[in-house]
Amino acid sequence: MPFVIHAPRLHQRLIKMWESTQVELNGSYSSERVSDLAQYSRETSWFHVLAVIFLTPLPCLLVTVVIDALPLADPSEGVYANVVFWVREYYTFLVITFLATEQFRYSVPILPYPLKRAIVSTAVAAALSVGLMFGLTVLIGFPLPFSILFVTPPWLSFIAFFLVIEWAKKIRETPGSASMLINVIKLWMCQVLMVFIYPPYYFIFTTLSPSGQTAFSMLLPVIKLVMRNIFVRTVVHLSDELPEVITFNIEIYNALFISYCMQDSPSFGTTL
C-alpha cells in the first residue's frame, strides 16, 4: 500500500528530473529577441528567408571543398614530399583560428577588436600552430598520430596570447567585460572538450566487436545529454543565442560522429 501511494510521487520526481536535463524546456528568450522576431516576420520577404536558408551553408561547403580539392601525395614518401598537406593544414588552421577569434569578437561586443588585427593574429597563430605540428612530425613521424590532441593545447595558447595583447588593458577599463569574457572562455573550453571526447570515442568504437559496438553506442546519447547541459551553463550572457550554440556545436558534432560510427559498424542493431 505505501508503494502504491508513493509511486505517483516517484513518477513525478522522475519526470521533473528528466525535464530538468532537457535544455530546450528550460530556456527563455528576452523581450528584445521576441520583438526582433516579430519585426522580422512582418518586414522580411519569403524570397529573403529562402535565400538565407539555402545560401547560408554554402560558405561552409566551399571551405570544405577547397580543402579536399588539393591533392595529397603518398604518405609513405615522407614529410618533406607532402608540401600540399602542409598547405591544407595551414588553410585549415586559418579557418578555425579566424572562427575562434570571431567568436570572441561577437560574444564580447563591448571590447573592440578591429577586423584587420584579428586577421593578422589569425595568420600568425595558424602559422605557429602548423610550424609546431611540422616540428613534432619530423621528430615523431609522418603522419603525426593524434595530431589534433597534440596541437590543440598550444593552438589555444597562441589565440589566448593575442587576446591578452588586444584586451588586457581594455578589460580593466570596461565594466562587465570580464564576466562576458570568462563566459566565452568557458564556452570555448567546452568546444575544445568535444575534441578530446569524440575522436577517442570513435577510436575505441572501431576496436570493439559488433556486440561491443552496439553496447558502446548507447554512450553517445549520454555524452550528448551531458554536453548539452554543460554548454547551457557557460553561455550566461548569450541566452538568446543558446539554440544556435547547442545546434551548431552539440547536435552537428554528435550527428557527425554517429555517421562515422555507423559506417564502421556492420551490425544492424547498432544502426538502430
XYZ file of C-alpha atoms in Angstrom:
272
model
C 0.000 0.000 0.000
C 2.770 2.546 0.818
C 4.384 1.708 -2.515
C 1.112 2.462 -4.306
C 0.825 5.785 -2.502
C 4.410 6.869 -3.212
C 4.595 5.522 -6.773
C 2.915 8.599 -8.330
C 5.273 10.870 -6.389
C 8.281 8.905 -7.588
C 6.924 9.055 -11.117
C 6.533 12.836 -10.889
C 10.034 13.219 -9.491
C 11.496 11.186 -12.330
C 9.606 13.303 -14.857
C 10.844 16.531 -13.255
C 14.390 15.190 -13.119
C 14.282 14.234 -16.792
C 12.771 17.562 -17.828
C 15.442 19.424 -15.873
C 18.086 17.831 -18.106
C 16.300 18.855 -21.327
C 17.777 22.250 -22.103
C 15.097 23.101 -24.669
C 12.464 23.023 -21.904
C 14.274 25.352 -19.518
C 15.285 28.369 -21.571
C 13.641 31.674 -22.380
C 14.029 34.488 -24.875
C 14.487 38.128 -23.992
C 11.819 40.660 -24.922
C 14.267 42.175 -27.429
C 14.623 38.832 -29.216
C 10.851 38.377 -29.398
C 10.445 41.936 -30.688
C 13.131 41.374 -33.338
C 11.422 38.146 -34.437
C 8.076 39.911 -34.778
C 9.667 42.694 -36.808
C 11.496 40.173 -38.996
C 8.239 38.295 -39.644
C 6.455 41.483 -40.672
C 9.122 43.080 -42.831
C 11.083 40.219 -44.403
C 10.015 38.725 -47.713
C 9.763 34.989 -48.332
C 12.429 35.285 -51.015
C 14.866 36.690 -48.459
C 14.017 33.944 -45.959
C 14.533 31.167 -48.522
C 17.752 32.773 -49.725
C 19.111 32.765 -46.169
C 18.108 29.123 -45.644
C 19.700 27.823 -48.831
C 22.696 30.156 -49.162
C 23.922 30.184 -45.560
C 25.505 26.672 -45.742
C 27.392 27.490 -48.957
C 30.458 29.152 -47.342
C 30.978 26.104 -45.107
C 30.650 23.767 -48.082
C 33.012 25.927 -50.133
C 35.652 25.881 -47.403
C 35.447 22.088 -47.213
C 35.560 21.644 -50.983
C 38.630 23.876 -51.300
C 40.466 21.798 -48.689
C 39.584 18.467 -50.315
C 40.323 19.769 -53.806
C 44.040 19.953 -53.017
C 45.573 16.567 -53.953
C 47.767 14.767 -51.435
C 50.978 12.872 -52.095
C 51.628 9.342 -50.877
C 52.243 9.477 -47.084
C 54.990 6.875 -47.456
C 57.078 9.460 -49.324
C 57.649 11.312 -46.077
C 57.009 14.692 -44.543
C 59.100 16.742 -46.982
C 57.380 15.305 -50.056
C 53.930 16.257 -48.759
C 54.060 20.015 -49.221
C 50.391 20.172 -50.225
C 49.456 18.501 -46.950
C 51.016 21.386 -45.022
C 49.284 23.898 -47.253
C 45.997 22.203 -46.391
C 46.872 22.220 -42.695
C 47.687 25.923 -42.729
C 44.488 26.696 -44.603
C 42.511 24.634 -42.079
C 44.128 26.379 -39.126
C 43.452 29.744 -40.751
C 39.752 28.947 -40.907
C 39.341 27.543 -37.400
C 41.534 30.242 -35.825
C 39.575 33.014 -37.513
C 36.293 31.425 -36.410
C 37.543 31.180 -32.821
C 38.651 34.813 -32.879
C 35.348 35.897 -34.393
C 33.508 34.055 -31.641
C 35.255 36.237 -29.081
C 34.664 39.400 -31.094
C 30.953 38.632 -31.433
C 30.369 37.348 -27.905
C 32.156 40.233 -26.161
C 30.914 43.178 -28.244
C 31.803 45.806 -25.630
C 35.518 45.129 -26.197
C 36.825 46.415 -29.547
C 38.905 44.077 -31.687
C 39.492 45.553 -35.183
C 38.997 43.090 -38.021
C 42.408 43.833 -39.545
C 44.161 42.997 -36.283
C 42.056 39.842 -35.952
C 43.130 38.721 -39.432
C 46.811 39.358 -38.667
C 46.674 37.488 -35.352
C 44.827 34.642 -37.093
C 47.541 34.287 -39.726
C 50.327 34.312 -37.129
C 48.598 31.879 -34.738
C 47.874 29.479 -37.608
C 51.496 29.668 -38.785
C 52.818 28.972 -35.282
C 50.449 26.021 -34.865
C 51.387 24.432 -38.181
C 55.081 25.107 -37.528
C 54.837 23.301 -34.209
C 52.950 20.435 -35.842
C 55.644 20.197 -38.524
C 58.379 20.021 -35.892
C 56.555 17.274 -33.988
C 56.042 15.371 -37.238
C 59.759 15.500 -38.036
C 60.556 14.180 -34.552
C 57.804 11.547 -34.243
C 56.861 10.563 -37.784
C 54.521 11.323 -40.654
C 51.578 11.396 -40.464
C 51.555 12.612 -36.872
C 49.322 10.326 -34.754
C 46.615 12.096 -32.748
C 47.745 15.384 -34.265
C 44.638 17.262 -33.080
C 45.245 16.243 -29.473
C 48.906 17.227 -29.739
C 48.424 20.614 -31.363
C 45.182 21.840 -29.763
C 46.675 22.962 -26.396
C 49.411 25.150 -27.950
C 46.926 26.432 -30.550
C 44.685 27.586 -27.708
C 47.674 29.270 -26.085
C 48.510 31.198 -29.248
C 44.962 32.530 -29.585
C 44.844 33.402 -25.879
C 48.157 35.250 -26.205
C 46.781 37.552 -28.903
C 43.588 38.102 -26.915
C 45.670 39.175 -23.922
C 47.639 41.600 -26.076
C 44.445 43.086 -27.501
C 42.216 43.177 -24.423
C 44.352 43.108 -21.249
C 44.171 46.873 -20.688
C 40.667 47.337 -22.082
C 39.145 44.763 -19.706
C 40.220 46.808 -16.692
C 38.668 49.913 -18.222
C 35.342 48.323 -19.292
C 32.894 47.263 -16.551
C 31.172 43.935 -17.202
C 33.596 42.829 -19.892
C 35.492 40.431 -17.612
C 32.411 38.320 -16.831
C 31.479 38.198 -20.535
C 34.984 37.097 -21.454
C 35.009 34.398 -18.774
C 31.713 33.017 -20.098
C 33.076 32.873 -23.644
C 36.261 31.184 -22.438
C 34.140 28.547 -20.681
C 32.187 28.040 -23.910
C 35.456 27.762 -25.820
C 36.764 25.148 -23.389
C 33.561 23.143 -23.860
C 34.109 23.193 -27.619
C 37.681 22.019 -27.130
C 36.487 19.338 -24.709
C 34.488 17.731 -27.512
C 37.709 17.325 -29.494
C 39.096 15.263 -26.616
C 35.892 13.206 -26.182
C 34.513 12.285 -29.598
C 37.675 11.246 -31.542
C 38.868 8.899 -28.739
C 35.312 7.564 -28.514
C 35.371 6.815 -32.246
C 38.796 5.158 -31.961
C 37.583 2.882 -29.145
C 34.392 2.141 -31.105
C 36.369 0.887 -34.122
C 38.346 -1.563 -31.955
C 35.274 -3.305 -30.493
C 33.398 -6.363 -31.704
C 29.935 -5.869 -33.288
C 28.203 -6.693 -29.999
C 30.589 -4.408 -28.131
C 29.900 -1.609 -30.606
C 26.169 -1.991 -30.017
C 26.620 -1.603 -26.260
C 29.186 1.194 -26.596
C 26.938 3.154 -28.966
C 24.499 3.652 -26.086
C 27.062 6.015 -24.590
C 26.641 8.548 -27.413
C 23.220 9.855 -26.268
C 24.604 10.165 -22.739
C 27.578 12.202 -23.975
C 25.228 14.389 -25.978
C 22.944 14.995 -22.991
C 25.837 15.818 -20.666
C 27.489 18.175 -23.158
C 24.214 19.990 -23.828
C 23.832 20.720 -20.126
C 27.457 21.785 -19.769
C 27.136 24.201 -22.686
C 23.963 25.721 -21.233
C 25.819 26.649 -18.065
C 28.533 28.528 -19.944
C 26.573 30.945 -22.148
C 25.166 33.032 -19.320
C 25.014 36.366 -21.172
C 24.161 34.730 -24.511
C 20.814 33.193 -23.587
C 19.216 34.391 -26.832
C 21.933 32.603 -28.811
C 21.560 29.355 -26.846
C 19.693 27.429 -29.609
C 22.417 28.273 -32.125
C 25.166 27.354 -29.668
C 23.605 23.957 -28.940
C 22.715 23.171 -32.557
C 25.996 24.134 -34.214
C 28.167 22.586 -31.521
C 26.488 19.582 -29.909
C 23.883 18.464 -32.448
C 26.034 18.656 -35.580
C 29.134 17.242 -33.881
C 27.164 14.356 -32.407
C 25.451 13.624 -35.731
C 28.832 13.639 -37.480
C 30.288 11.011 -35.180
C 27.126 8.927 -35.290
C 27.565 8.745 -39.065
C 31.247 7.818 -38.621
C 30.367 5.026 -36.207
C 27.583 3.680 -38.407
C 29.950 3.488 -41.378
C 32.308 1.254 -39.388
C 29.626 -0.942 -37.847
C 28.286 -3.993 -39.711
C 25.657 -4.563 -37.021
C 22.040 -3.750 -37.840
C 21.325 -3.496 -34.106
C 23.946 -0.776 -33.685
C 22.432 1.161 -36.567
C 19.019 1.010 -34.918
